[in-house]
XYZ file of C-alpha atoms in Angstrom:
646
model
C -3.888 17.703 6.345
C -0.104 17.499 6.524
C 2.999 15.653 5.492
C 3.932 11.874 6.905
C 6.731 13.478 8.846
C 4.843 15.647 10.894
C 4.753 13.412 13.915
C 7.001 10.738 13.508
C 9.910 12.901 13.044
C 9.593 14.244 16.269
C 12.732 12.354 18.054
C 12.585 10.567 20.608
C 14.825 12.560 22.765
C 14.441 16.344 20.850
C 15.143 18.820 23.796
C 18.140 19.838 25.550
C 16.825 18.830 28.742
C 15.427 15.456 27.181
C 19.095 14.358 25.925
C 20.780 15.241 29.581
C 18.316 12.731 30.885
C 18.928 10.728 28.484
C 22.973 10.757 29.136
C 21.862 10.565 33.035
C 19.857 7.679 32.368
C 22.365 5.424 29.871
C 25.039 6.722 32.741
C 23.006 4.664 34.811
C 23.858 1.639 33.081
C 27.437 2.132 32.244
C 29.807 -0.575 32.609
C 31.460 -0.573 36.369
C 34.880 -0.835 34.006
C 33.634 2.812 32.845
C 34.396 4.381 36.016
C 38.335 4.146 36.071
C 40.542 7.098 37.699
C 41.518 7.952 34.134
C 37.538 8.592 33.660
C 37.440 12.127 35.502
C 38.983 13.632 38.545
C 35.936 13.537 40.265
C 35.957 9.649 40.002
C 39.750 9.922 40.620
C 38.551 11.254 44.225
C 36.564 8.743 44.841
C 38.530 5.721 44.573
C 41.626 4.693 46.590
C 45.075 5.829 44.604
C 46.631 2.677 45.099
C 47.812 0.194 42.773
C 46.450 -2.556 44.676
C 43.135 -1.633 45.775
C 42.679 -0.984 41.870
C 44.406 -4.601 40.993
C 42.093 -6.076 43.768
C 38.878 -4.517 42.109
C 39.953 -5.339 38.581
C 40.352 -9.186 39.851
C 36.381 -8.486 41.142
C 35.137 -7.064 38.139
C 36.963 -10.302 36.034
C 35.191 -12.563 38.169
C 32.202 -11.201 37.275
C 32.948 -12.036 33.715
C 32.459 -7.934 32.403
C 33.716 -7.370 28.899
C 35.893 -3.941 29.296
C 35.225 -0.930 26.655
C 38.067 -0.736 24.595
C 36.580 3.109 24.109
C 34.553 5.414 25.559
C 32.553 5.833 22.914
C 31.550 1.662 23.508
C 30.877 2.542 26.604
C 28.262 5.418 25.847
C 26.743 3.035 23.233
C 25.955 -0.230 24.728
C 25.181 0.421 28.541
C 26.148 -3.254 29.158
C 27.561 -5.007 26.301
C 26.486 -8.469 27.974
C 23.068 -7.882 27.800
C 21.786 -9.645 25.182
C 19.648 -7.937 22.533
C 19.531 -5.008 24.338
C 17.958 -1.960 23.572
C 15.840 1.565 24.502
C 11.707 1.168 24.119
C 10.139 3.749 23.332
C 5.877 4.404 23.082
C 3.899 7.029 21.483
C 1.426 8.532 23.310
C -0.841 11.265 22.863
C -2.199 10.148 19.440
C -3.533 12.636 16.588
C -3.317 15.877 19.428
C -0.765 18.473 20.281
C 0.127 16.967 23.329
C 1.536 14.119 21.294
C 4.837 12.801 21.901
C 7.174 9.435 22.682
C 7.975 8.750 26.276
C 10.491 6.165 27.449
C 8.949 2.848 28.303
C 11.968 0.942 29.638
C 15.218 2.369 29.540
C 16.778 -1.067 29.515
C 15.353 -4.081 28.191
C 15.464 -6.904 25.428
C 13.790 -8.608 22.275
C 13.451 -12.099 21.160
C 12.169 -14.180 18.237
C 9.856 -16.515 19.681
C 8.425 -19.782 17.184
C 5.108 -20.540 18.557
C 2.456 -22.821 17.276
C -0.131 -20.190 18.464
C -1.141 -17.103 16.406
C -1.147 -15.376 19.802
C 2.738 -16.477 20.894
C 1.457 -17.966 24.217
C 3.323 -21.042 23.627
C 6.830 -20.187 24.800
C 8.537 -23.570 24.499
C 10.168 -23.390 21.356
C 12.841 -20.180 21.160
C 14.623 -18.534 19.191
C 17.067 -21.263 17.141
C 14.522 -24.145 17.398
C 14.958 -26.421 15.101
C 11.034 -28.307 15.681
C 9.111 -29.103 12.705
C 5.903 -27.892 13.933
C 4.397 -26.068 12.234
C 3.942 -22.281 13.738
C 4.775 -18.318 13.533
C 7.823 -16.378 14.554
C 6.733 -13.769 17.028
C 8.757 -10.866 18.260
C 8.804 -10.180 22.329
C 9.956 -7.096 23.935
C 10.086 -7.248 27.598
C 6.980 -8.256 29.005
C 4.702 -5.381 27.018
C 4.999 -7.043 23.453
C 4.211 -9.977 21.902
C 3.513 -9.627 18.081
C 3.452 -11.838 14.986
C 6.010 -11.056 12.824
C 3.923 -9.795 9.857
C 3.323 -6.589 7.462
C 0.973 -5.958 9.746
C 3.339 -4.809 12.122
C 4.600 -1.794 9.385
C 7.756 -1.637 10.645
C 9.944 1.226 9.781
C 13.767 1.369 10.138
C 15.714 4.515 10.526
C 19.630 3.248 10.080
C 21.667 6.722 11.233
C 19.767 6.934 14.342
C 20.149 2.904 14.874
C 15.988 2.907 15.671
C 13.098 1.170 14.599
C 9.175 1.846 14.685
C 6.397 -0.696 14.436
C 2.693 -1.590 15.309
C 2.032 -3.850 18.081
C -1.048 -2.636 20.037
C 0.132 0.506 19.660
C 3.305 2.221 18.451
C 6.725 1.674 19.237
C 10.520 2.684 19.060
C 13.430 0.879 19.656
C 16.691 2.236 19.931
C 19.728 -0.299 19.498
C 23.340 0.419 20.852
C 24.996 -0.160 18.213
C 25.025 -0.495 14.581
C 25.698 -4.084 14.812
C 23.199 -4.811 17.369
C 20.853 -2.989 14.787
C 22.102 -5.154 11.898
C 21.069 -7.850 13.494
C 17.825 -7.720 14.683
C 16.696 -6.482 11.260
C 18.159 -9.424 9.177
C 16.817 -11.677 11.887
C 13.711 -9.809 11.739
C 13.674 -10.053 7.311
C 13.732 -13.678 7.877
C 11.386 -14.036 10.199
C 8.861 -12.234 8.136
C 9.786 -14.373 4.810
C 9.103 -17.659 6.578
C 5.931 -16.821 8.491
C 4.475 -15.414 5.027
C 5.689 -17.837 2.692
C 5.994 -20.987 5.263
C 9.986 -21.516 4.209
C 12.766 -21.123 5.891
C 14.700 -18.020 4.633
C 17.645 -19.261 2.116
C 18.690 -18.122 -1.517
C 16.888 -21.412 -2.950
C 13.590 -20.685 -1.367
C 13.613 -17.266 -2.696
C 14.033 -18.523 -6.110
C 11.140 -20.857 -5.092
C 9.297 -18.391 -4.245
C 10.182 -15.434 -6.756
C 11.168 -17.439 -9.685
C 14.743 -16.812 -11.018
C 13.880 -14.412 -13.525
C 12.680 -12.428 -10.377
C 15.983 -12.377 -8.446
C 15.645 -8.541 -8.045
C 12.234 -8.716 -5.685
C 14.460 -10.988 -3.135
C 17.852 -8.947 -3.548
C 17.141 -5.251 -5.278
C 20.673 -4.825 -5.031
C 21.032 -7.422 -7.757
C 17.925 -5.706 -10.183
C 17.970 -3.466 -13.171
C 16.664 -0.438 -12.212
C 17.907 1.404 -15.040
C 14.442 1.549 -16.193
C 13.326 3.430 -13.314
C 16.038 6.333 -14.048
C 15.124 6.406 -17.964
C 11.333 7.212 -16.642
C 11.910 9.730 -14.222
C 13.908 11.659 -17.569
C 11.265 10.836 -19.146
C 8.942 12.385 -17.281
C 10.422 15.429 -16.722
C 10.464 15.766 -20.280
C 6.421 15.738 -20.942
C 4.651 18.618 -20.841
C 3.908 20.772 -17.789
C 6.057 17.836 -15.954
C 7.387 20.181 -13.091
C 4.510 20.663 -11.150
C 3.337 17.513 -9.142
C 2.418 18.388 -5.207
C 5.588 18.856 -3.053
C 6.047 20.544 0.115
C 5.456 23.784 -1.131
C 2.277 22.972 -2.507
C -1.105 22.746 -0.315
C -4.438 20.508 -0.788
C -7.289 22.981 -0.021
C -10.952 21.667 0.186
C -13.174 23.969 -2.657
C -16.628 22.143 -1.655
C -17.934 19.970 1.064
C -21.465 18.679 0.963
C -23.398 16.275 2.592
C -24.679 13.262 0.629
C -28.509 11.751 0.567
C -26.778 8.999 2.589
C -24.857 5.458 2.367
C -22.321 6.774 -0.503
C -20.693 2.931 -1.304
C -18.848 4.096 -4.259
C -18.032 7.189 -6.674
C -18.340 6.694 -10.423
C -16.687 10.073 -11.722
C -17.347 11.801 -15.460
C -14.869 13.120 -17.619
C -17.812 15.035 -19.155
C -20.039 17.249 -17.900
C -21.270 15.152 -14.543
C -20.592 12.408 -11.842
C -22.616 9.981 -9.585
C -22.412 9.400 -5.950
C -23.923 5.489 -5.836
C -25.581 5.181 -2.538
C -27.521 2.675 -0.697
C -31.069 3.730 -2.412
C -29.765 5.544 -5.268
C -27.556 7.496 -7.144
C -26.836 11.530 -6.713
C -26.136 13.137 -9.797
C -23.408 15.967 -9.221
C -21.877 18.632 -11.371
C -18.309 18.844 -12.818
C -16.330 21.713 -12.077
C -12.719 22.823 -12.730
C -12.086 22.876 -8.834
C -14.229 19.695 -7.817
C -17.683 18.220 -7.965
C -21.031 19.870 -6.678
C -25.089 19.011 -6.554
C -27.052 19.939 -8.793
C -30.140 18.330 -6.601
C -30.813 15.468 -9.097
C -31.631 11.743 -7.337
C -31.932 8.468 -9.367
C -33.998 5.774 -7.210
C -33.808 2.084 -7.361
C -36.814 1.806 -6.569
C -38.509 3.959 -8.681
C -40.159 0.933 -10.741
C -39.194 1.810 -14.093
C -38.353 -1.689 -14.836
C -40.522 -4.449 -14.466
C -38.016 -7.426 -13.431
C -39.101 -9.190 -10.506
C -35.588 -9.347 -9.093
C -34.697 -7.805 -5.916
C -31.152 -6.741 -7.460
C -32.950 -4.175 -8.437
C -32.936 -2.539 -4.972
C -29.926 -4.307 -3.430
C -26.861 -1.598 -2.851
C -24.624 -2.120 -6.237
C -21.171 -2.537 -5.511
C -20.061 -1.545 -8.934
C -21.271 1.315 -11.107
C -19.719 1.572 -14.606
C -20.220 4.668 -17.247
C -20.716 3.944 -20.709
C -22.195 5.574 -24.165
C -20.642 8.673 -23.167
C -21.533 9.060 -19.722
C -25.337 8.887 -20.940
C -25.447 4.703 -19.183
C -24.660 2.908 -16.202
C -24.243 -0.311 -15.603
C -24.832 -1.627 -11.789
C -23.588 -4.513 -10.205
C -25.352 -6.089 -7.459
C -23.557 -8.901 -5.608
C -25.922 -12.047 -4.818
C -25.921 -12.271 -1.288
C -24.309 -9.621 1.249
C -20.518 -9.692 1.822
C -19.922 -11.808 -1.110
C -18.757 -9.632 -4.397
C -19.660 -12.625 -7.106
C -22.902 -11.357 -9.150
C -25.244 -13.657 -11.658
C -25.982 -10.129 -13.578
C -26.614 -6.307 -13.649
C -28.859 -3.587 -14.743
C -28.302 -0.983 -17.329
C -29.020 2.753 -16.127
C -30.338 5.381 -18.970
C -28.688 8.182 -16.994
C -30.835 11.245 -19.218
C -34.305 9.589 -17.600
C -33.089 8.565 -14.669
C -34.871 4.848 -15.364
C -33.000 1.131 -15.411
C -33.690 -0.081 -18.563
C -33.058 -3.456 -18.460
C -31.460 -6.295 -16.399
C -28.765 -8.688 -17.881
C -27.887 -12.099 -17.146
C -23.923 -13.287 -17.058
C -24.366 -17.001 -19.310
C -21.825 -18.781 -20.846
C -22.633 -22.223 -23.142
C -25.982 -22.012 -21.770
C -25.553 -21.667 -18.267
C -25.401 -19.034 -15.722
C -22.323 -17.944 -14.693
C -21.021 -15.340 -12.128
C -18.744 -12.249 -12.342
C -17.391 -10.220 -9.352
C -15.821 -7.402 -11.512
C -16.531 -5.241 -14.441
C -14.362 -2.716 -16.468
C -14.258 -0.445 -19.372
C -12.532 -1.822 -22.385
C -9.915 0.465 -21.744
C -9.230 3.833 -20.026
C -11.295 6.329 -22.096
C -13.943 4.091 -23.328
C -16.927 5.102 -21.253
C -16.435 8.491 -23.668
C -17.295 6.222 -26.391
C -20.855 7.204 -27.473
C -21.331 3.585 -29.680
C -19.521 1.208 -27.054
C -21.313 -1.837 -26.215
C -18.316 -4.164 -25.156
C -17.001 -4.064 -21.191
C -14.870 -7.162 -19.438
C -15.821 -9.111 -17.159
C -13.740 -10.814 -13.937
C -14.554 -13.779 -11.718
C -12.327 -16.101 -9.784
C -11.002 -18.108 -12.609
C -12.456 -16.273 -15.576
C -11.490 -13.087 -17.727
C -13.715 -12.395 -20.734
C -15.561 -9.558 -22.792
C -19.111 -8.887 -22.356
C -20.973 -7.776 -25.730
C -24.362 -6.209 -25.486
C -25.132 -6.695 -28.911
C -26.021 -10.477 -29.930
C -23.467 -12.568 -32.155
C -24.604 -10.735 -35.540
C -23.742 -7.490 -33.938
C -27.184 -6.276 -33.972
C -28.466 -4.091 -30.444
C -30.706 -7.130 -28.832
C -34.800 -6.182 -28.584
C -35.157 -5.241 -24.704
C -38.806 -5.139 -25.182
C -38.955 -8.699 -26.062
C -36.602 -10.134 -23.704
C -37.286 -11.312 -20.588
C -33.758 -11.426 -19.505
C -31.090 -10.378 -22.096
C -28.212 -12.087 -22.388
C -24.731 -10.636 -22.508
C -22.668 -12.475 -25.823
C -19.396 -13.913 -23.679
C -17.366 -12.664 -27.165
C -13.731 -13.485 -26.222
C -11.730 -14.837 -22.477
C -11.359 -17.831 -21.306
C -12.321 -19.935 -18.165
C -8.739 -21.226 -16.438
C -8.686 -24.326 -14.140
C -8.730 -23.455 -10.572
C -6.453 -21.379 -8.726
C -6.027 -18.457 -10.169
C -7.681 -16.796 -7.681
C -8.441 -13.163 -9.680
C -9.732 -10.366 -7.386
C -9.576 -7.406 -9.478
C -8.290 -6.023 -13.001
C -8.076 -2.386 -14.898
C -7.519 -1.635 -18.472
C -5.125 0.844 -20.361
C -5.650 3.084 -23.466
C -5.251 0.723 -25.446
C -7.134 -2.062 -23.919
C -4.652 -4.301 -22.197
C -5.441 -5.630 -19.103
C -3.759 -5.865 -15.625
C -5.055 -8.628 -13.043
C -4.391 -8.950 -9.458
C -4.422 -12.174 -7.666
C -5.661 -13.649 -4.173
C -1.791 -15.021 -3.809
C -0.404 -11.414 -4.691
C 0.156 -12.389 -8.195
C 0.132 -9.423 -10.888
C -0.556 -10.699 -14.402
C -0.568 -8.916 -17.556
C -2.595 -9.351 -20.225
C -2.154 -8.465 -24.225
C -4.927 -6.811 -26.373
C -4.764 -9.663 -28.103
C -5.693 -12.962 -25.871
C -6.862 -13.554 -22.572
C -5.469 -17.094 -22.469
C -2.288 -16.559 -21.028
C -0.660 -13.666 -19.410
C 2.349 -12.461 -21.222
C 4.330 -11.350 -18.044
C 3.339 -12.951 -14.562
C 4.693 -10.527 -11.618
C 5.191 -12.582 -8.716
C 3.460 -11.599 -5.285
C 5.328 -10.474 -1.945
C 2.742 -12.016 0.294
C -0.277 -10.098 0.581
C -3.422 -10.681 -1.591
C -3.841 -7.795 -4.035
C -7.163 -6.502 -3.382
C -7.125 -3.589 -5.804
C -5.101 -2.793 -9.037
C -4.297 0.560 -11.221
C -2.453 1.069 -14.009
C -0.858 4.419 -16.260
C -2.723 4.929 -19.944
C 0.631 4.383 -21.235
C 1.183 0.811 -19.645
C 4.279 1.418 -18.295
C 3.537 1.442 -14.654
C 0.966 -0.803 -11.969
C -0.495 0.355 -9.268
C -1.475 -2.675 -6.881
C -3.310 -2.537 -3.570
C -2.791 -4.825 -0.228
C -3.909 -4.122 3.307
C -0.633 -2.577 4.329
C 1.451 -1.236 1.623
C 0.966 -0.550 -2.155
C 3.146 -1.589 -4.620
C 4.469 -0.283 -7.543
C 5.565 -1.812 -10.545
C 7.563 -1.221 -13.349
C 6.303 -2.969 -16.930
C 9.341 -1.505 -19.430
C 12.179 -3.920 -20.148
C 14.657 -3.834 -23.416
C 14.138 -6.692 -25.444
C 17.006 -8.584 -26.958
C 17.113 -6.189 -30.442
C 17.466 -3.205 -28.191
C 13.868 -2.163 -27.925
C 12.118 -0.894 -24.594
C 8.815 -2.205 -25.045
C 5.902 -3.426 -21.662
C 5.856 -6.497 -20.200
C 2.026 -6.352 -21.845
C 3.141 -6.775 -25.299
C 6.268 -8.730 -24.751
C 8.450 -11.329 -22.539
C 10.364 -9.426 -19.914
C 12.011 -12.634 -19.138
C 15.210 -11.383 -16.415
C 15.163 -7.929 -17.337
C 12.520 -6.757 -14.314
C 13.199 -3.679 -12.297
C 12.414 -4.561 -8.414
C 8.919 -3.064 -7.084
C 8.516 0.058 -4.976
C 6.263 0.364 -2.178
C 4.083 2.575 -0.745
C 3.261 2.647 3.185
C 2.253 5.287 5.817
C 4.393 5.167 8.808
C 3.823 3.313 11.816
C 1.993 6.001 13.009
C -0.196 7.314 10.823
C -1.462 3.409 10.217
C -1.882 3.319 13.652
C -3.765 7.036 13.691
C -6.128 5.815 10.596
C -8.315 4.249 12.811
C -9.794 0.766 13.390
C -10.458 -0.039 9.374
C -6.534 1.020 8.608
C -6.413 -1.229 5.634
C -5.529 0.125 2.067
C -8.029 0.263 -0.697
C -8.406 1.312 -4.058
C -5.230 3.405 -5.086
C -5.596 4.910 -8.176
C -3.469 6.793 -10.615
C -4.681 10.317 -11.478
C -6.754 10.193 -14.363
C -5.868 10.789 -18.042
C -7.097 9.090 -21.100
C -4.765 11.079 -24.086
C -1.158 9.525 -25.318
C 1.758 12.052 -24.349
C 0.064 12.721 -20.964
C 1.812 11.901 -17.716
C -0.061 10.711 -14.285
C 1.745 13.022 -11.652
C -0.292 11.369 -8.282
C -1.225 8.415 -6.933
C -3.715 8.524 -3.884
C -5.193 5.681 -1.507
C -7.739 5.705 1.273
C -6.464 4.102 4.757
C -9.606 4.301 7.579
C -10.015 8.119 8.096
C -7.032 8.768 6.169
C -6.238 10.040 1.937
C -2.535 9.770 1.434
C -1.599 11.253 -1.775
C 1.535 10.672 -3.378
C 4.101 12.606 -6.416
C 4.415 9.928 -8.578
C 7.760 11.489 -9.812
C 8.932 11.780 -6.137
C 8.105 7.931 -6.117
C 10.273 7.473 -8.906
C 13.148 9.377 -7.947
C 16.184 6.423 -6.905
C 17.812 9.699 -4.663
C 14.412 10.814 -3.264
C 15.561 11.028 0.962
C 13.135 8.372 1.412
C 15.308 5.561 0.225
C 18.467 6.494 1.810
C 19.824 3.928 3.738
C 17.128 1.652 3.207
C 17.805 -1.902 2.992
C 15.804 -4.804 1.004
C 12.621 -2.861 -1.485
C 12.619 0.808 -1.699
C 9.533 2.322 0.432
C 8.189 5.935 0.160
C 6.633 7.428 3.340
C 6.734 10.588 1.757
C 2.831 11.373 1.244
C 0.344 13.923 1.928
C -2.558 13.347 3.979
C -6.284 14.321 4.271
C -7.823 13.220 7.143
C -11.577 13.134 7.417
C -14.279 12.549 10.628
C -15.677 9.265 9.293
C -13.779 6.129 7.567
C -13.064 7.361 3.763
C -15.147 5.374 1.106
C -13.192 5.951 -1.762
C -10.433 8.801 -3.112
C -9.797 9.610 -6.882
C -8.688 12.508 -8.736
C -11.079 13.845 -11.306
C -9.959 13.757 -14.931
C -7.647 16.030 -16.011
C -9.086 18.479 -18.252
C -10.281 19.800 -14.960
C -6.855 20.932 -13.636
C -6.862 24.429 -13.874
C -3.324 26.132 -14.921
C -2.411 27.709 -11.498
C -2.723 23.724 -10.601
C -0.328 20.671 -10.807
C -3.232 18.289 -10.821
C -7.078 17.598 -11.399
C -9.152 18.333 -8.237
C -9.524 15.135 -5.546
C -12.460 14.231 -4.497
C -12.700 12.479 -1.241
C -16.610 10.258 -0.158
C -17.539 9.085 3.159
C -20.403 7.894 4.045
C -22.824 11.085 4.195
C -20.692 13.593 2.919
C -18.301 14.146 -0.240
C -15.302 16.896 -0.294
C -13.444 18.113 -3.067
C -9.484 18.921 -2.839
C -7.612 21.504 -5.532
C -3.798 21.652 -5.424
C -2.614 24.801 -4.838
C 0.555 26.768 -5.051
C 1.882 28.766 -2.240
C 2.920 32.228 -2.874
């Protein structure tokens, strides 16, 4: 467990003895110019005193075409100022151990943008300027070590005052540039690079609005959003209750319980009540609540117990979705129809008191089956609802409500039906391309949906036709999506960064209101994101890719989220929300283009982490900030409390 600076912060030339070889070796590659008689007496010695041996080897050195220093301080900077695209490479070696550390890889050498057809940047024919119409990537070479795609994959960090930056590329690297220029540069060449490989358009101002949408002008140029909005919430937030206590550095996680599972955890379906589930490749383990995590109490529910008397082998398929309802007393279980694909034709209801499924439903619409590859509660409290009988329901182009009572509102006879099915009571089916992966709900029932194309789309309470703000995407595919009880903030989830969105605006009377229950037309705060360094993505293991962030959990008006937390390979990062939040946090000094935070937490486990989330938060305890996080892999599930240090 430990910060995100921990290793990345270590420089890249920290000792006294590492910055004399450092001087010794950019000596090395001073400019002959450098070495006047003025330089030191010592050089004075070693030259003839003459005025025309010096003439004669001035005439030399012009014939070689060497720009002179017009300072010293040039000179220690660039160690030859005609070598193009010069700079310093650095690699990290050593990994996750004590022994870690950055060595120098080449003390000299350069970097190009390459445009190749291939994915791989073997084809070397068309260079940096070309102006081909072919259709291919940009790909960055260093030297003769790297050759990467210019992507998010990469997860480049920059670090302006010490002119460096770190990325991905089989590995993890540093660059050091020799000047600030130099470093200007490479990352605006490098910002349009990435803008044209993602979006397959040459970096201008009109293909930004193309892309973006005018009324978006702040997600291309920040400098030109409102972020006023992000300054009213962070007084906002210090002004709620208990507001001053979200983890910082002098806080610790410590792990209250570890257990091991009965095996193949896939997902964790948490209680605000008085229990939780562990949903697992045969079954589900019933665990107890507790102020400082979740423990077992011993109970198992089997699929394959035969309560029910279906025929279908969803029934003892692994669900990939597990949904309280009735106050925590059902479950509903989502099986997906064949493996690796998330679409579903129905599910099964769990009675969670005996432990039997009760029945299985069928997803129809107009008479004919239909598919669904998400569910969710109504909103964010309502599987505390001991009469609810309404959930929604997600597919690629669909969003709808899913009533378990038929269209007279009485409960349907189970006994009598072979296959019950669910009353499609309000949505709508949209022509294709939507592309919906995954939605949430707030406390008051409006819905957030994330898009294949990155899209965010929000959703009134009061129609599912059309979206009443449309947030547009930076590239990635949002796989995952969160969002505050209140409404005012959205959590979404991509591969390598999450991002986080404001919803307030001021409408034209003066009013803040969400861009769920209004038009935010230009008045949209730029995005913040959320990455782990270089480093750490590299150190989370092969399966590095975000999933699932999530708020903490509360489901009461006046309450305040204070974390946000997301599993990366072997790797929890937790974030302060308010820290997020905060326009001076150190994070975002001297950053250029959208604010990222690297400032996170981390909890690293032996296996790849199945899924993260804070319990709810009647079960923060007052000597804590926050509920107790609890952390599932595969066989074994830990639980986290935030602690104080004294």
């Amino acid at each position: 467990m430990g910060g995100s600076h921990s290793r990345e912060d270590l420089e890249l030339s920290d000792s006294d003895a590492e910055s004399q070889q450092e001087e010794e070796e950019e000596d090395n590659y001073q400019d002959v110019s450098a070495e006047t008689p003025e330089k030191s007496s010592s050089a004075g010695r070693n030259r003839p005193k003459t005025p025309s041996s010096f003439d004669e080897v001035e005439s030399k050195l012009k014939a070689l075409k060497l720009k002179y220093p017009s300072t010293t301080t040039q000179t220690q900077q660039s160690p030859n100022p005609n070598f193009k695209n010069g700079v310093k490479l650095y690699l990290h070696i050593g990994g996750n151990t004590p022994k870690a550390k950055w060595v120098t890889s080449e003390k000299l050498t350069s970097y190009s943008f390459i445009k190749t057809s291939k994915n791989n940047g073997q084809n070397e024919e068309e260079e940096e300027e070309s102006e081909s119409e072919e259709v291919g990537w940009w790909v960055l070479k260093v030297s003769t070590k790297i050759r990467a795609k210019v992507a998010v994959e990469m997860q480049l960090k920059t670090f302006k005052e010490q002119r460096r930056v770190d990325f991905v590329a089989e590995g993890v690297w540093a660059m050091k540039f020799f000047s600030d220029e130099d470093y200007k540069l490479f990352n605006s060449k490098y910002q349009d690079c990435l803008f044209e490989n993602t979006f397959g358009y040459e970096s201008n101002e009109a293909n930004k609005v193309k892309v973006y949408g005018k009324d978006f002008v702040g997600w291309a140029d920040p400098g030109k959003a409102d972020d006023s909005m992000w300054e009213d919430a962070e007084d906002e937030f210090l002004k709620s209750p208990g507001s001053a206590t979200p983890v910082s550095r002098n806080q610790d996680l410590r792990e209250e319980f570890e257990e091991a599972a009965n095996g193949g955890i896939q997902s964790l379906a948490l209680g605000a009540l008085d229990n939780s589930f562990l949903v697992g490749d045969s079954g589900i383990q019933v665990v107890k609540n507790f102020s400082h995590g979740i423990h077992g109490k011993g109970v198992y529910v089997n699929f394959g117990s035969g309560n029910h008397s279906s025929g279908s082998n969803l029934v003892h398929s692994t669900p990939k979705k597990a949904l309280l309802m009735r106050a925590e007393t059902n479950m509903l279980l989502m099986s997906p129809m064949n493996e690796g694909k998330l679409h579903s034709t129905g599910l099964h209801q769990l009675d969670i008191e005996t432990g039997k499924i009760i029945t299985e439903w069928k997803f129809e619409k107009d008479g004919t089956d239909i598919t669904m590859r998400d569910i969710a509660n109504d909103s964010k409290g309502a599987q505390l609802d001991p009469s609810g009988s309404t959930f929604l329901g997600l597919d690629d182009n669909r969003l709808c409500r899913w009533d378990m009572r038929d269209r007279h509102g009485i409960v349907q006879n189970l006994a009598s039906a072979n296959t019950p099915v669910l009353n499609w009571t309000q949505g709508h089916q949209f022509s294709r391309g939507t592309n919906f992966q995954c939605f949430a709900s707030t406390g008051d029932g409006s819905i957030v949906v994330g898009s294949l194309d990155g899209k965010i789309r929000l959703y009134s309470t009061n129609s599912m036709r059309q979206a009443k703000t449309a947030f547009p995407g930076l590239g990635s595919p949002i796989t995952h999506v969160d969002v505050t009880f209140d409404g005012k903030w959205i959590l979404g989830t991509t591969d390598t960064y999450l991002i986080l969105i404001c919803s307030l605006f001021t409408d034209k009377d003066g009013k803040t209101k969400t861009g769920f229950n209004g038009r935010m037309g230009n008045r949209i705060a730029a995005p913040r994101l959320l990455k782990l360094t270089p480093l750490d993505s590299h150190l989370a293991g092969v399966n590095n890719k975000f999933q699932k962030a999530q708020f903490s959990w509360v489901t009461e008006n006046g309450k305040q989220e204070r974390h946000l937390v997301a599993t990366a390979g072997k790797f929890s990062a937790i974030w302060n929300f308010q820290q997020v939040k905060n326009g001076s946090h150190e994070c975002y000094r001297n950053q250029e283009g959208l604010k990222s935070c690297y400032c996170y937490k981390i909890v690293l486990k032996d296996d790849s982490i199945v899924d993260s989330r804070f319990m709810h938060d009647k079960f923060a305890v007052s000597d804590s900030p926050e509920a107790p996080l609890v952390i599932a892999t595969p066989m074994k599930v830990s639980s986290f409390s935030i602690s104080s240090r004294r």
